[in-house]
Amino acid sequence: MKVSTIVPALLCVAPGAVNGFTVGPNGRASSVRSELSMSSSEETVRNPNPAIKVAANAMSLLKPVFKLEAELQAAALGAIAKVDKDEVAATIEENKKNNKVLIYTYGLSPFSTEALAILDASGYDYTKIELGAEWFLLGGEGSETRVALSKEIESGATSLPKIFIGGECIGGCADLAGLVESGELDAKMKSAGVRKPGEKSPSFFDFFSK
């Protein structure tokens, strides 16, 4: 399995932590794409962690509090950093368009860690974008991105992870776990044209061989 990881400019990366990390002439760090390979023999069927799923569902009770906090944080830090909200929204749209399976995460979030483990076990390729270690450590761009991502889901939840399949936000960790438990994840992936590495794409003649 190959997992592509994009590290955005807002992250502070220790020297040598990411191969190919560059700083442009404007002093801003550019995005980095690296690949981590895993043989198919290492892929295992993994059931979602029930405790994490319950905790993720419970977080929805605090949604109004987190929403207000997220908006205040974005307004303050975004103004200081002079973040262009339209540019943030455009970047999200571009990432959705260019990546069939996309997940926005926090580095220290147990919910993000669980969602990544589920995706790893599924065998599908995906792209990970880590906004930062946690919400309270985000800068202006990350804070604005967090708020913009909340608009991608009907509930308006500001929590991460946010997972996109075929450009559609399916929600977070609990929603991904629900797809696995119901057996609907594979169908969701296939309907979005997502295939596992080495999986043959259906051909015109396959229709007549059924």
PDB file of C-alpha atoms in Angstrom:
ATOM      1  CA  MET A   1       0.000   0.000   0.000  1.00  0.00           C
ATOM      2  CA  LYS A   2       1.247   3.490  -0.693  1.00  0.00           C
ATOM      3  CA  VAL A   3       0.176   6.323   1.543  1.00  0.00           C
ATOM      4  CA  SER A   4       0.840   9.851   0.336  1.00  0.00           C
ATOM      5  CA  THR A   5       1.286  12.509   2.977  1.00  0.00           C
ATOM      6  CA  ILE A   6       1.119  16.250   2.375  1.00  0.00           C
ATOM      7  CA  VAL A   7       2.630  18.468   5.053  1.00  0.00           C
ATOM      8  CA  PRO A   8       1.255  22.025   4.648  1.00  0.00           C
ATOM      9  CA  ALA A   9       3.197  25.220   5.088  1.00  0.00           C
ATOM     10  CA  LEU A  10       1.803  25.989   8.511  1.00  0.00           C
ATOM     11  CA  LEU A  11       3.657  23.111  10.170  1.00  0.00           C
ATOM     12  CA  CYS A  12       6.988  23.526  11.905  1.00  0.00           C
ATOM     13  CA  VAL A  13       9.109  20.566  10.829  1.00  0.00           C
ATOM     14  CA  ALA A  14      12.326  19.554  12.481  1.00  0.00           C
ATOM     15  CA  PRO A  15      15.340  19.426  10.140  1.00  0.00           C
ATOM     16  CA  GLY A  16      15.539  16.062   8.454  1.00  0.00           C
ATOM     17  CA  ALA A  17      12.060  15.090   9.601  1.00  0.00           C
ATOM     18  CA  VAL A  18      10.631  15.142   6.082  1.00  0.00           C
ATOM     19  CA  ASN A  19      12.630  14.495   2.925  1.00  0.00           C
ATOM     20  CA  GLY A  20      12.296  17.221   0.314  1.00  0.00           C
ATOM     21  CA  PHE A  21      11.019  19.939   2.647  1.00  0.00           C
ATOM     22  CA  THR A  22      11.766  23.260   0.946  1.00  0.00           C
ATOM     23  CA  VAL A  23      11.382  26.921   1.698  1.00  0.00           C
ATOM     24  CA  GLY A  24      10.468  29.234  -1.161  1.00  0.00           C
ATOM     25  CA  PRO A  25      11.782  32.726  -1.860  1.00  0.00           C
ATOM     26  CA  ASN A  26       8.924  34.220   0.126  1.00  0.00           C
ATOM     27  CA  GLY A  27      10.052  32.359   3.237  1.00  0.00           C
ATOM     28  CA  ARG A  28       7.026  30.064   3.269  1.00  0.00           C
ATOM     29  CA  ALA A  29       7.508  26.339   3.457  1.00  0.00           C
ATOM     30  CA  SER A  30       6.167  24.494   0.464  1.00  0.00           C
ATOM     31  CA  SER A  31       4.067  21.340   0.583  1.00  0.00           C
ATOM     32  CA  VAL A  32       5.897  18.043   0.709  1.00  0.00           C
ATOM     33  CA  ARG A  33       4.687  14.761  -0.700  1.00  0.00           C
ATOM     34  CA  SER A  34       6.342  11.569   0.504  1.00  0.00           C
ATOM     35  CA  GLU A  35       5.446   7.906   0.139  1.00  0.00           C
ATOM     36  CA  LEU A  36       5.455   5.101   2.652  1.00  0.00           C
ATOM     37  CA  SER A  37       5.247   1.595   1.208  1.00  0.00           C
ATOM     38  CA  MET A  38       3.708  -1.419   2.879  1.00  0.00           C
ATOM     39  CA  SER A  39       3.500  -4.872   1.371  1.00  0.00           C
ATOM     40  CA  SER A  40       0.089  -6.447   0.927  1.00  0.00           C
ATOM     41  CA  SER A  41       1.083  -9.211   3.321  1.00  0.00           C
ATOM     42  CA  GLU A  42       1.160  -6.628   6.115  1.00  0.00           C
ATOM     43  CA  GLU A  43      -2.441  -5.546   5.526  1.00  0.00           C
ATOM     44  CA  THR A  44      -4.850  -6.996   8.043  1.00  0.00           C
ATOM     45  CA  VAL A  45      -8.554  -6.812   8.597  1.00  0.00           C
ATOM     46  CA  ARG A  46      -9.093  -4.409  11.464  1.00  0.00           C
ATOM     47  CA  ASN A  47     -12.263  -3.784  13.381  1.00  0.00           C
ATOM     48  CA  PRO A  48     -12.780  -0.197  14.598  1.00  0.00           C
ATOM     49  CA  ASN A  49     -11.909   0.480  18.228  1.00  0.00           C
ATOM     50  CA  PRO A  50     -15.318   0.626  19.982  1.00  0.00           C
ATOM     51  CA  ALA A  51     -14.069   2.919  22.770  1.00  0.00           C
ATOM     52  CA  ILE A  52     -12.730   5.458  20.264  1.00  0.00           C
ATOM     53  CA  LYS A  53     -15.953   5.273  18.268  1.00  0.00           C
ATOM     54  CA  VAL A  54     -18.084   5.938  21.370  1.00  0.00           C
ATOM     55  CA  ALA A  55     -15.839   8.850  22.371  1.00  0.00           C
ATOM     56  CA  ALA A  56     -16.013  10.281  18.854  1.00  0.00           C
ATOM     57  CA  ASN A  57     -19.805  10.161  18.916  1.00  0.00           C
ATOM     58  CA  ALA A  58     -19.836  11.787  22.367  1.00  0.00           C
ATOM     59  CA  MET A  59     -17.787  14.707  21.038  1.00  0.00           C
ATOM     60  CA  SER A  60     -20.793  15.760  18.979  1.00  0.00           C
ATOM     61  CA  LEU A  61     -22.449  16.922  22.222  1.00  0.00           C
ATOM     62  CA  LEU A  62     -19.780  19.614  22.504  1.00  0.00           C
ATOM     63  CA  LYS A  63     -20.165  20.741  18.894  1.00  0.00           C
ATOM     64  CA  PRO A  64     -21.663  24.207  19.708  1.00  0.00           C
ATOM     65  CA  VAL A  65     -18.807  24.991  22.105  1.00  0.00           C
ATOM     66  CA  PHE A  66     -16.097  23.879  19.690  1.00  0.00           C
ATOM     67  CA  LYS A  67     -17.762  25.716  16.805  1.00  0.00           C
ATOM     68  CA  LEU A  68     -17.730  29.014  18.673  1.00  0.00           C
ATOM     69  CA  GLU A  69     -14.152  28.458  19.808  1.00  0.00           C
ATOM     70  CA  ALA A  70     -13.030  27.570  16.273  1.00  0.00           C
ATOM     71  CA  GLU A  71     -14.585  30.686  14.778  1.00  0.00           C
ATOM     72  CA  LEU A  72     -13.034  32.965  17.424  1.00  0.00           C
ATOM     73  CA  GLN A  73      -9.631  31.335  16.981  1.00  0.00           C
ATOM     74  CA  ALA A  74      -9.812  31.640  13.190  1.00  0.00           C
ATOM     75  CA  ALA A  75     -10.946  35.251  13.368  1.00  0.00           C
ATOM     76  CA  ALA A  76      -8.068  36.228  15.660  1.00  0.00           C
ATOM     77  CA  LEU A  77      -5.206  34.203  14.219  1.00  0.00           C
ATOM     78  CA  GLY A  78      -6.428  34.507  10.647  1.00  0.00           C
ATOM     79  CA  ALA A  79      -6.462  38.295  10.924  1.00  0.00           C
ATOM     80  CA  ILE A  80      -2.968  38.394  12.412  1.00  0.00           C
ATOM     81  CA  ALA A  81      -1.594  36.160   9.644  1.00  0.00           C
ATOM     82  CA  LYS A  82      -3.702  37.951   6.994  1.00  0.00           C
ATOM     83  CA  VAL A  83      -5.059  34.638   5.726  1.00  0.00           C
ATOM     84  CA  ASP A  84      -7.136  34.744   2.541  1.00  0.00           C
ATOM     85  CA  LYS A  85     -10.295  32.722   3.268  1.00  0.00           C
ATOM     86  CA  ASP A  86     -11.072  32.317  -0.419  1.00  0.00           C
ATOM     87  CA  GLU A  87      -7.599  30.877  -0.995  1.00  0.00           C
ATOM     88  CA  VAL A  88      -8.097  28.425   1.865  1.00  0.00           C
ATOM     89  CA  ALA A  89     -11.418  27.283   0.399  1.00  0.00           C
ATOM     90  CA  ALA A  90      -9.865  26.963  -3.064  1.00  0.00           C
ATOM     91  CA  THR A  91      -7.041  24.819  -1.685  1.00  0.00           C
ATOM     92  CA  ILE A  92      -9.526  22.454  -0.049  1.00  0.00           C
ATOM     93  CA  GLU A  93     -11.438  22.156  -3.326  1.00  0.00           C
ATOM     94  CA  GLU A  94      -8.225  21.436  -5.211  1.00  0.00           C
ATOM     95  CA  ASN A  95      -7.219  18.752  -2.722  1.00  0.00           C
ATOM     96  CA  LYS A  96     -10.660  17.143  -2.985  1.00  0.00           C
ATOM     97  CA  LYS A  97     -10.429  17.147  -6.766  1.00  0.00           C
ATOM     98  CA  ASN A  98      -6.918  15.714  -6.915  1.00  0.00           C
ATOM     99  CA  ASN A  99      -7.285  13.004  -4.265  1.00  0.00           C
ATOM    100  CA  LYS A 100      -9.982  10.333  -4.392  1.00  0.00           C
ATOM    101  CA  VAL A 101      -9.478   9.494  -0.725  1.00  0.00           C
ATOM    102  CA  LEU A 102      -8.409  12.407   1.453  1.00  0.00           C
ATOM    103  CA  ILE A 103      -8.137  12.805   5.212  1.00  0.00           C
ATOM    104  CA  TYR A 104      -7.395  15.938   7.241  1.00  0.00           C
ATOM    105  CA  THR A 105      -5.909  15.116  10.641  1.00  0.00           C
ATOM    106  CA  TYR A 106      -4.287  16.313  13.855  1.00  0.00           C
ATOM    107  CA  GLY A 107      -0.985  14.633  14.681  1.00  0.00           C
ATOM    108  CA  LEU A 108      -1.821  13.940  18.335  1.00  0.00           C
ATOM    109  CA  SER A 109      -5.527  13.181  17.991  1.00  0.00           C
ATOM    110  CA  PRO A 110      -6.568   9.620  18.947  1.00  0.00           C
ATOM    111  CA  PHE A 111      -9.522   9.967  16.580  1.00  0.00           C
ATOM    112  CA  SER A 112      -7.217  10.830  13.691  1.00  0.00           C
ATOM    113  CA  THR A 113      -4.901   7.963  14.634  1.00  0.00           C
ATOM    114  CA  GLU A 114      -7.820   5.521  14.695  1.00  0.00           C
ATOM    115  CA  ALA A 115      -9.149   6.727  11.329  1.00  0.00           C
ATOM    116  CA  LEU A 116      -5.707   6.364   9.762  1.00  0.00           C
ATOM    117  CA  ALA A 117      -5.406   2.838  11.165  1.00  0.00           C
ATOM    118  CA  ILE A 118      -8.778   1.937   9.639  1.00  0.00           C
ATOM    119  CA  LEU A 119      -7.737   3.322   6.256  1.00  0.00           C
ATOM    120  CA  ASP A 120      -4.394   1.510   6.441  1.00  0.00           C
ATOM    121  CA  ALA A 121      -6.157  -1.783   7.135  1.00  0.00           C
ATOM    122  CA  SER A 122      -8.615  -1.205   4.289  1.00  0.00           C
ATOM    123  CA  GLY A 123      -5.823  -1.473   1.726  1.00  0.00           C
ATOM    124  CA  TYR A 124      -6.849   1.644  -0.206  1.00  0.00           C
ATOM    125  CA  ASP A 125      -4.450   4.458  -1.042  1.00  0.00           C
ATOM    126  CA  TYR A 126      -5.223   7.799   0.543  1.00  0.00           C
ATOM    127  CA  THR A 127      -3.737  11.251   1.013  1.00  0.00           C
ATOM    128  CA  LYS A 128      -3.245  12.656   4.494  1.00  0.00           C
ATOM    129  CA  ILE A 129      -3.043  16.369   5.271  1.00  0.00           C
ATOM    130  CA  GLU A 130      -2.039  17.130   8.836  1.00  0.00           C
ATOM    131  CA  LEU A 131      -3.159  20.587   9.932  1.00  0.00           C
ATOM    132  CA  GLY A 132      -1.063  20.498  13.096  1.00  0.00           C
ATOM    133  CA  ALA A 133      -0.514  18.589  16.320  1.00  0.00           C
ATOM    134  CA  GLU A 134      -3.872  19.693  17.810  1.00  0.00           C
ATOM    135  CA  TRP A 135      -6.481  22.430  17.369  1.00  0.00           C
ATOM    136  CA  PHE A 136      -5.014  24.681  20.064  1.00  0.00           C
ATOM    137  CA  LEU A 137      -1.615  24.622  18.317  1.00  0.00           C
ATOM    138  CA  LEU A 138      -2.878  25.781  14.929  1.00  0.00           C
ATOM    139  CA  GLY A 139      -1.721  28.984  13.290  1.00  0.00           C
ATOM    140  CA  GLY A 140      -3.824  31.345  11.233  1.00  0.00           C
ATOM    141  CA  GLU A 141      -3.980  29.225   8.075  1.00  0.00           C
ATOM    142  CA  GLY A 142      -4.695  26.038   9.980  1.00  0.00           C
ATOM    143  CA  SER A 143      -7.428  27.708  12.034  1.00  0.00           C
ATOM    144  CA  GLU A 144      -9.128  29.063   8.923  1.00  0.00           C
ATOM    145  CA  THR A 145      -8.829  25.649   7.243  1.00  0.00           C
ATOM    146  CA  ARG A 146     -10.453  24.014  10.263  1.00  0.00           C
ATOM    147  CA  VAL A 147     -13.469  26.335  10.000  1.00  0.00           C
ATOM    148  CA  ALA A 148     -13.661  25.904   6.218  1.00  0.00           C
ATOM    149  CA  LEU A 149     -13.677  22.116   6.630  1.00  0.00           C
ATOM    150  CA  SER A 150     -16.611  22.337   9.044  1.00  0.00           C
ATOM    151  CA  LYS A 151     -18.676  23.743   6.170  1.00  0.00           C
ATOM    152  CA  GLU A 152     -18.088  20.537   4.198  1.00  0.00           C
ATOM    153  CA  ILE A 153     -20.342  18.540   6.511  1.00  0.00           C
ATOM    154  CA  GLU A 154     -24.010  19.051   7.316  1.00  0.00           C
ATOM    155  CA  SER A 155     -23.510  18.944  11.090  1.00  0.00           C
ATOM    156  CA  GLY A 156     -20.939  21.754  10.925  1.00  0.00           C
ATOM    157  CA  ALA A 157     -18.613  19.894  13.291  1.00  0.00           C
ATOM    158  CA  THR A 158     -15.156  21.477  13.569  1.00  0.00           C
ATOM    159  CA  SER A 159     -13.465  18.331  14.851  1.00  0.00           C
ATOM    160  CA  LEU A 160     -10.920  16.310  12.897  1.00  0.00           C
ATOM    161  CA  PRO A 161     -10.405  14.011  11.166  1.00  0.00           C
ATOM    162  CA  LYS A 162     -12.408  15.002   8.112  1.00  0.00           C
ATOM    163  CA  ILE A 163     -12.514  12.248   5.505  1.00  0.00           C
ATOM    164  CA  PHE A 164     -13.370  12.676   1.838  1.00  0.00           C
ATOM    165  CA  ILE A 165     -14.158   9.868  -0.599  1.00  0.00           C
ATOM    166  CA  GLY A 166     -14.637  10.886  -4.193  1.00  0.00           C
ATOM    167  CA  GLY A 167     -14.753  14.539  -3.154  1.00  0.00           C
ATOM    168  CA  GLU A 168     -17.581  13.961  -0.663  1.00  0.00           C
ATOM    169  CA  CYS A 169     -17.014  14.466   3.052  1.00  0.00           C
ATOM    170  CA  ILE A 170     -18.256  11.341   4.826  1.00  0.00           C
ATOM    171  CA  GLY A 171     -17.548  12.826   8.257  1.00  0.00           C
ATOM    172  CA  GLY A 172     -14.987  11.747  10.823  1.00  0.00           C
ATOM    173  CA  CYS A 173     -13.691   8.704  12.646  1.00  0.00           C
ATOM    174  CA  ALA A 174     -17.079   7.454  13.871  1.00  0.00           C
ATOM    175  CA  ASP A 175     -18.554   7.753  10.369  1.00  0.00           C
ATOM    176  CA  LEU A 176     -15.653   5.837   8.808  1.00  0.00           C
ATOM    177  CA  ALA A 177     -15.959   3.154  11.483  1.00  0.00           C
ATOM    178  CA  GLY A 178     -19.677   2.920  10.734  1.00  0.00           C
ATOM    179  CA  LEU A 179     -18.983   2.250   7.042  1.00  0.00           C
ATOM    180  CA  VAL A 180     -16.568  -0.526   7.977  1.00  0.00           C
ATOM    181  CA  GLU A 181     -18.956  -2.152  10.447  1.00  0.00           C
ATOM    182  CA  SER A 182     -21.871  -2.042   8.000  1.00  0.00           C
ATOM    183  CA  GLY A 183     -19.721  -3.438   5.199  1.00  0.00           C
ATOM    184  CA  GLU A 184     -20.396  -0.378   3.045  1.00  0.00           C
ATOM    185  CA  LEU A 185     -16.848   0.983   2.788  1.00  0.00           C
ATOM    186  CA  ASP A 186     -15.837  -1.085  -0.247  1.00  0.00           C
ATOM    187  CA  ALA A 187     -19.001  -0.108  -2.109  1.00  0.00           C
ATOM    188  CA  LYS A 188     -18.406   3.557  -1.240  1.00  0.00           C
ATOM    189  CA  MET A 189     -14.847   3.333  -2.512  1.00  0.00           C
ATOM    190  CA  LYS A 190     -15.784   1.574  -5.730  1.00  0.00           C
ATOM    191  CA  SER A 191     -18.581   4.029  -6.493  1.00  0.00           C
ATOM    192  CA  ALA A 192     -15.977   6.799  -6.259  1.00  0.00           C
ATOM    193  CA  GLY A 193     -13.640   4.898  -8.592  1.00  0.00           C
ATOM    194  CA  VAL A 194     -11.172   4.053  -5.831  1.00  0.00           C
ATOM    195  CA  ARG A 195      -9.300   0.771  -6.185  1.00  0.00           C
ATOM    196  CA  LYS A 196      -6.662  -0.979  -4.151  1.00  0.00           C
ATOM    197  CA  PRO A 197      -3.101  -1.112  -5.503  1.00  0.00           C
ATOM    198  CA  GLY A 198      -2.893  -3.868  -8.102  1.00  0.00           C
ATOM    199  CA  GLU A 199      -6.661  -4.178  -8.427  1.00  0.00           C
ATOM    200  CA  LYS A 200      -7.683  -4.334 -12.080  1.00  0.00           C
ATOM    201  CA  SER A 201     -10.052  -1.723 -13.390  1.00  0.00           C
ATOM    202  CA  PRO A 202     -13.276  -3.173 -14.843  1.00  0.00           C
ATOM    203  CA  SER A 203     -13.248  -3.390 -18.629  1.00  0.00           C
ATOM    204  CA  PHE A 204     -15.987  -3.289 -21.244  1.00  0.00           C
ATOM    205  CA  PHE A 205     -15.756  -7.059 -21.688  1.00  0.00           C
ATOM    206  CA  ASP A 206     -16.216  -7.758 -17.970  1.00  0.00           C
ATOM    207  CA  PHE A 207     -19.863  -6.694 -18.343  1.00  0.00           C
ATOM    208  CA  PHE A 208     -20.544  -9.563 -20.767  1.00  0.00           C
ATOM    209  CA  SER A 209     -18.605 -12.156 -18.755  1.00  0.00           C
ATOM    210  CA  LYS A 210     -20.975 -11.924 -15.807  1.00  0.00           C
TER     211      LYS A 210
END
